[in-house]
Amino acid sequence: MYRNQYDNDVYIWSPQGRILQIEYAREAVKQGSTTVGLKSKTHAVLIALKRAQSDLSSHQKKIFPIDDHIAISIAGLTADGRSLSKFMRTECLNSKFLFDQPLPLSRLVAAVGNKSQWRTMFAGGRPYGVGMLVAGYDSQGPHIFQTCPSSNYYDCKAMAIGARSQSARTYFEKVLEDLSECNLKALIGHGLVALRECLPADAELSIKNVSIAVIGEEQKLKTFDNEDVQPFLADLDTVK
């Protein structure tokens, strides 16, 4: 990306009213591997595409459990995602210790936004170079939130972030009206189809590069990796 005199620090504005350090952080999210999140009336689902840096390395973890009712999936710098996940776990533990109840998802995401905001206001630091999809279930039902390096966050019905994620968002727009009534199996199927839309022509979904997390009305957080993903991939062609 082109460098100029206005991108030396995060508190410098360009004449066009842009903060270039934040835009660079957004580019890190766009270069990350794709992850999708979607919800029905009863469940929230995260599905992530895992990358291996080389043939000699294992696939990087993309979905992180936060609490028994919350999980996140990341696109961008994994180290920044781990740092934010640690902060989120601490917030959830504090809520249980002080108030003896789970932390509402909207409050947790707002806390992440506030923490990210400090990174955009002072010299000597940089914005978090990671975008997150936060899935959870609380007294208000299932939720999918998207967080951005700019500290903005959005409550979504379905969302995809990362490289080539526009294809997944286009698919979600086509099936959006059907998602709320889907059962869990169909919801995961739609998520896998959306993720498949983002793959290059020579790639395909497999048990090595897909992770799934599910949270529901009567179901605590459950993740599926490796061989546990195979039954969902086997049913992929039956999704309508």
Phi, psi and omega in degrees: 000143182296133179259148174210184187289352184261006182246020182285335179208164189284342182267005182265126177266143172277164178300339178274004179080026181248149172252103191292329178300323178291321179294324176295321178296323177297325178296325177299322177294318181294334179273350181286163178290151190288143171219146182233152175221141179206160183218156171244196177288341187239342186221156169236139186229136170244136176226127186235145174263118182269143178248149169250131183295331177201174178295342183268351184249160176278169179285139181287142177289136183241337181250129182238126174288139178251312179212180179285359176232011183217140172216157176234153171231140191240155169222128183125218182282116184298323181298320177294323177296320178295320179297315179291325179295323176296317177299318182293321177297319179298318178298318179294319179295321178298320179296317180294322182288317185276321188244355179057039176205155179295150179283126176302141187297322181297323178291322179295315180294323176297322178295321176296318177299318179295320179295319178293328181299322179299328180289349182254006189241342189232150179289159175089358178232190176212157176294156172294127181269048183215141170250147183231147163252124183250119179248142179191173178223129177220198184296342179268359181106193180284151181221148165232117177248145171249132174246150185234158176300337179285355182085002172287152174216152187223139173272123189236156169274324175202146182203153175222139177225161180108188183295137176060023186285346179300326179297321178291319179296323177297319177296317180299324178298327181287327186250010188303319183293336182272340189296322186297333182261002184288145167281176187298317181298316180292324180296315177297321178300315178297322178296320179292320177298316178299318179294322179296328179298338184270354185282149169297164185298331184264012182241160178211160178287142179212173180291342180277330188248012181236135171235145181228137173232138184230134175225135184217182183299317179239027183223120174288169183306130176223132180247150180234125177223159175054235186296336180294340181278339188305316180301325179287322177292326180295330181268007188297321183287349180269355181289133181248000000 
